[in-house]
PDB file of C-alpha atoms in Angstrom:
ATOM      1  CA  UNK I   1     -22.661  11.902  12.341  1.00 78.00           C
ATOM      2  CA  UNK I   2     -23.611   9.502  15.124  1.00 84.00           C
ATOM      3  CA  UNK I   3     -25.759  12.004  17.039  1.00 88.00           C
ATOM      4  CA  UNK I   4     -27.716  12.824  13.885  1.00 90.00           C
ATOM      5  CA  UNK I   5     -28.334   9.136  13.213  1.00 91.00           C
ATOM      6  CA  UNK I   6     -29.473   8.612  16.800  1.00 92.00           C
ATOM      7  CA  UNK I   7     -31.890  11.520  16.407  1.00 93.00           C
ATOM      8  CA  UNK I   8     -33.353  10.291  13.119  1.00 91.00           C
ATOM      9  CA  UNK I   9     -33.503   6.707  14.321  1.00 92.00           C
ATOM     10  CA  UNK I  10     -35.226   7.772  17.529  1.00 94.00           C
ATOM     11  CA  UNK I  11     -37.895   9.598  15.538  1.00 93.00           C
ATOM     12  CA  UNK I  12     -38.762   6.357  13.774  1.00 91.00           C
ATOM     13  CA  UNK I  13     -38.678   3.976  16.746  1.00 91.00           C
ATOM     14  CA  UNK I  14     -35.170   2.564  16.284  1.00 92.00           C
ATOM     15  CA  UNK I  15     -33.750   0.883  19.375  1.00 93.00           C
ATOM     16  CA  UNK I  16     -30.167   1.480  20.625  1.00 95.00           C
ATOM     17  CA  UNK I  17     -28.715  -1.907  19.572  1.00 95.00           C
ATOM     18  CA  UNK I  18     -29.816  -1.480  15.952  1.00 94.00           C
ATOM     19  CA  UNK I  19     -28.744   2.182  16.030  1.00 94.00           C
ATOM     20  CA  UNK I  20     -25.241   1.147  17.013  1.00 94.00           C
ATOM     21  CA  UNK I  21     -25.086  -1.372  14.158  1.00 94.00           C
ATOM     22  CA  UNK I  22     -26.340   1.153  11.598  1.00 92.00           C
ATOM     23  CA  UNK I  23     -23.849   3.820  12.671  1.00 92.00           C
ATOM     24  CA  UNK I  24     -21.007   1.332  12.233  1.00 92.00           C
ATOM     25  CA  UNK I  25     -22.356   0.097   8.882  1.00 90.00           C
ATOM     26  CA  UNK I  26     -22.808   3.605   7.499  1.00 87.00           C
ATOM     27  CA  UNK I  27     -19.380   4.704   8.673  1.00 86.00           C
ATOM     28  CA  UNK I  28     -17.793   2.122   6.307  1.00 85.00           C
ATOM     29  CA  UNK I  29     -18.830   4.337   3.380  1.00 79.00           C
ATOM     30  CA  UNK I  30     -16.778   7.243   4.722  1.00 70.00           C
ATOM     31  CA  UNK I  31     -13.670   5.149   5.268  1.00 78.00           C
ATOM     32  CA  UNK I  32     -13.417   5.867   9.001  1.00 83.00           C
ATOM     33  CA  UNK I  33     -15.085   3.310  11.228  1.00 89.00           C
ATOM     34  CA  UNK I  34     -17.295   4.783  13.925  1.00 89.00           C
ATOM     35  CA  UNK I  35     -18.362   2.541  16.794  1.00 93.00           C
ATOM     36  CA  UNK I  36     -20.919   3.881  19.256  1.00 93.00           C
ATOM     37  CA  UNK I  37     -21.894   1.329  21.866  1.00 95.00           C
ATOM     38  CA  UNK I  38     -25.617   0.624  22.283  1.00 96.00           C
ATOM     39  CA  UNK I  39     -25.360   1.960  25.857  1.00 96.00           C
ATOM     40  CA  UNK I  40     -24.127   5.309  24.500  1.00 96.00           C
ATOM     41  CA  UNK I  41     -26.882   5.334  21.860  1.00 95.00           C
ATOM     42  CA  UNK I  42     -29.404   4.794  24.659  1.00 96.00           C
ATOM     43  CA  UNK I  43     -27.942   7.738  26.601  1.00 96.00           C
ATOM     44  CA  UNK I  44     -28.002  10.006  23.526  1.00 96.00           C
ATOM     45  CA  UNK I  45     -31.559   8.900  22.807  1.00 96.00           C
ATOM     46  CA  UNK I  46     -32.619   9.747  26.378  1.00 96.00           C
ATOM     47  CA  UNK I  47     -31.059  13.226  26.045  1.00 96.00           C
ATOM     48  CA  UNK I  48     -32.861  13.741  22.743  1.00 96.00           C
ATOM     49  CA  UNK I  49     -36.237  12.670  24.128  1.00 97.00           C
ATOM     50  CA  UNK I  50     -35.849  14.801  27.250  1.00 96.00           C
ATOM     51  CA  UNK I  51     -34.951  17.884  25.182  1.00 97.00           C
ATOM     52  CA  UNK I  52     -37.629  17.291  22.534  1.00 96.00           C
ATOM     53  CA  UNK I  53     -40.393  15.704  24.608  1.00 95.00           C
ATOM     54  CA  UNK I  54     -42.916  16.412  21.858  1.00 96.00           C
ATOM     55  CA  UNK I  55     -41.375  13.567  19.833  1.00 96.00           C
ATOM     56  CA  UNK I  56     -42.540  10.961  22.340  1.00 96.00           C
ATOM     57  CA  UNK I  57     -45.958  12.645  22.588  1.00 96.00           C
ATOM     58  CA  UNK I  58     -46.280  12.425  18.793  1.00 95.00           C
ATOM     59  CA  UNK I  59     -45.105   8.798  18.809  1.00 96.00           C
ATOM     60  CA  UNK I  60     -47.723   7.930  21.431  1.00 96.00           C
ATOM     61  CA  UNK I  61     -50.373   9.657  19.310  1.00 95.00           C
ATOM     62  CA  UNK I  62     -49.307   7.652  16.232  1.00 95.00           C
ATOM     63  CA  UNK I  63     -49.347   4.416  18.249  1.00 95.00           C
ATOM     64  CA  UNK I  64     -52.916   5.218  19.322  1.00 94.00           C
ATOM     65  CA  UNK I  65     -53.965   5.743  15.704  1.00 94.00           C
ATOM     66  CA  UNK I  66     -52.474   2.384  14.715  1.00 94.00           C
ATOM     67  CA  UNK I  67     -53.763   0.377  17.663  1.00 94.00           C
ATOM     68  CA  UNK I  68     -57.182   1.964  18.152  1.00 94.00           C
ATOM     69  CA  UNK I  69     -58.290   3.441  14.815  1.00 94.00           C
ATOM     70  CA  UNK I  70     -56.074   1.473  12.390  1.00 94.00           C
ATOM     71  CA  UNK I  71     -55.995   4.629  10.263  1.00 94.00           C
ATOM     72  CA  UNK I  72     -54.401   8.072  10.214  1.00 93.00           C
ATOM     73  CA  UNK I  73     -55.549  11.235   8.434  1.00 93.00           C
ATOM     74  CA  UNK I  74     -52.591  13.130   6.986  1.00 92.00           C
ATOM     75  CA  UNK I  75     -52.194  16.883   6.402  1.00 88.00           C
ATOM     76  CA  UNK I  76     -53.300  16.561   2.765  1.00 90.00           C
ATOM     77  CA  UNK I  77     -56.563  14.973   3.875  1.00 92.00           C
ATOM     78  CA  UNK I  78     -55.469  11.521   2.706  1.00 93.00           C
ATOM     79  CA  UNK I  79     -56.580   8.754   5.061  1.00 95.00           C
ATOM     80  CA  UNK I  80     -54.123   5.888   5.378  1.00 94.00           C
ATOM     81  CA  UNK I  81     -55.461   2.545   6.634  1.00 95.00           C
ATOM     82  CA  UNK I  82     -53.003   0.250   8.407  1.00 92.00           C
ATOM     83  CA  UNK I  83     -53.367  -3.336   7.307  1.00 92.00           C
ATOM     84  CA  UNK I  84     -50.590  -4.782   9.459  1.00 87.00           C
ATOM     85  CA  UNK I  85     -51.076  -6.151  12.931  1.00 92.00           C
ATOM     86  CA  UNK I  86     -51.920  -3.172  15.148  1.00 90.00           C
ATOM     87  CA  UNK I  87     -49.738  -4.322  18.067  1.00 91.00           C
ATOM     88  CA  UNK I  88     -46.743  -5.233  15.865  1.00 92.00           C
ATOM     89  CA  UNK I  89     -43.704  -2.957  16.254  1.00 89.00           C
ATOM     90  CA  UNK I  90     -43.104  -3.071  12.477  1.00 90.00           C
ATOM     91  CA  UNK I  91     -46.565  -1.636  11.825  1.00 93.00           C
ATOM     92  CA  UNK I  92     -45.883   1.082  14.399  1.00 93.00           C
ATOM     93  CA  UNK I  93     -42.515   1.974  12.841  1.00 92.00           C
ATOM     94  CA  UNK I  94     -44.099   2.129   9.374  1.00 92.00           C
ATOM     95  CA  UNK I  95     -46.694   4.508  10.787  1.00 94.00           C
ATOM     96  CA  UNK I  96     -43.976   6.709  12.284  1.00 94.00           C
ATOM     97  CA  UNK I  97     -42.331   7.018   8.874  1.00 92.00           C
ATOM     98  CA  UNK I  98     -45.593   7.567   6.993  1.00 93.00           C
ATOM     99  CA  UNK I  99     -46.535  11.064   8.089  1.00 88.00           C
ATOM    100  CA  UNK I 100     -43.170  12.828   7.608  1.00 88.00           C
ATOM    101  CA  UNK I 101     -42.600  11.137   4.235  1.00 88.00           C
ATOM    102  CA  UNK I 102     -46.124  11.838   3.029  1.00 91.00           C
ATOM    103  CA  UNK I 103     -46.087  15.458   4.176  1.00 88.00           C
ATOM    104  CA  UNK I 104     -42.676  16.144   2.615  1.00 89.00           C
ATOM    105  CA  UNK I 105     -43.804  14.759  -0.742  1.00 88.00           C
ATOM    106  CA  UNK I 106     -47.159  16.543  -0.561  1.00 90.00           C
ATOM    107  CA  UNK I 107     -45.530  19.913   0.231  1.00 90.00           C
ATOM    108  CA  UNK I 108     -42.994  19.477  -2.576  1.00 90.00           C
ATOM    109  CA  UNK I 109     -45.743  18.661  -5.080  1.00 89.00           C
ATOM    110  CA  UNK I 110     -47.795  21.606  -3.832  1.00 91.00           C
ATOM    111  CA  UNK I 111     -44.815  23.932  -4.304  1.00 90.00           C
ATOM    112  CA  UNK I 112     -44.446  22.722  -7.908  1.00 90.00           C
ATOM    113  CA  UNK I 113     -48.148  23.260  -8.565  1.00 92.00           C
ATOM    114  CA  UNK I 114     -47.983  26.751  -7.075  1.00 93.00           C
ATOM    115  CA  UNK I 115     -45.031  27.620  -9.326  1.00 90.00           C
ATOM    116  CA  UNK I 116     -46.980  26.406 -12.342  1.00 91.00           C
ATOM    117  CA  UNK I 117     -50.111  28.382 -11.446  1.00 94.00           C
ATOM    118  CA  UNK I 118     -48.375  31.589 -10.291  1.00 94.00           C
ATOM    119  CA  UNK I 119     -49.233  34.348 -12.782  1.00 92.00           C
ATOM    120  CA  UNK I 120     -46.016  36.172 -11.821  1.00 94.00           C
ATOM    121  CA  UNK I 121     -44.046  33.143 -13.002  1.00 93.00           C
ATOM    122  CA  UNK I 122     -45.192  33.685 -16.595  1.00 94.00           C
ATOM    123  CA  UNK I 123     -43.475  35.631 -19.342  1.00 94.00           C
ATOM    124  CA  UNK I 124     -45.636  37.667 -21.724  1.00 94.00           C
ATOM    125  CA  UNK I 125     -45.554  34.804 -24.242  1.00 94.00           C
ATOM    126  CA  UNK I 126     -46.776  32.318 -21.570  1.00 91.00           C
ATOM    127  CA  UNK I 127     -43.434  30.600 -20.938  1.00 92.00           C
ATOM    128  CA  UNK I 128     -42.348  30.046 -17.360  1.00 91.00           C
ATOM    129  CA  UNK I 129     -39.664  32.190 -15.702  1.00 92.00           C
ATOM    130  CA  UNK I 130     -38.896  29.321 -13.317  1.00 89.00           C
ATOM    131  CA  UNK I 131     -39.129  25.998 -15.111  1.00 85.00           C
ATOM    132  CA  UNK I 132     -39.618  22.761 -13.230  1.00 84.00           C
ATOM    133  CA  UNK I 133     -36.875  20.501 -14.503  1.00 84.00           C
ATOM    134  CA  UNK I 134     -37.021  17.656 -12.009  1.00 82.00           C
ATOM    135  CA  UNK I 135     -39.254  16.644  -9.128  1.00 78.00           C
ATOM    136  CA  UNK I 136     -38.178  13.681  -7.044  1.00 78.00           C
ATOM    137  CA  UNK I 137     -39.897  12.722  -3.768  1.00 71.00           C
ATOM    138  CA  UNK I 138     -38.708  15.606  -1.583  1.00 76.00           C
ATOM    139  CA  UNK I 139     -36.764  17.764  -4.028  1.00 82.00           C
ATOM    140  CA  UNK I 140     -37.935  20.254  -6.605  1.00 83.00           C
TER     141      UNK I 140
END
């Protein structure tokens, strides 16, 4: 559980001290307290970044978009303009979360649209073989 939270937190710019707090807070829900010291979170984060060095390259690219362009073009073609302070860490962390969240939602919506338009998903009377019952953010 802790390693996964370090990984996800690292992707979005979370620092070791806050990581440690969140791991402890989230472990309350499971009934078994888990305490990972910030020093250990920092070590796990360093291992993660050294194994997946592309994460830090992507983060640097995002930081450049925020600080220099104040906008980012996403896979769907949508252009997001950052209104926050370009050097503020909160603006940077929001930018890190933007692309994965946007792309996940866009792909899920595209999958639903493709199911709707697919001629092989239609019965002779026009009804759908696979009916879309619920679409929610990143689930279809």
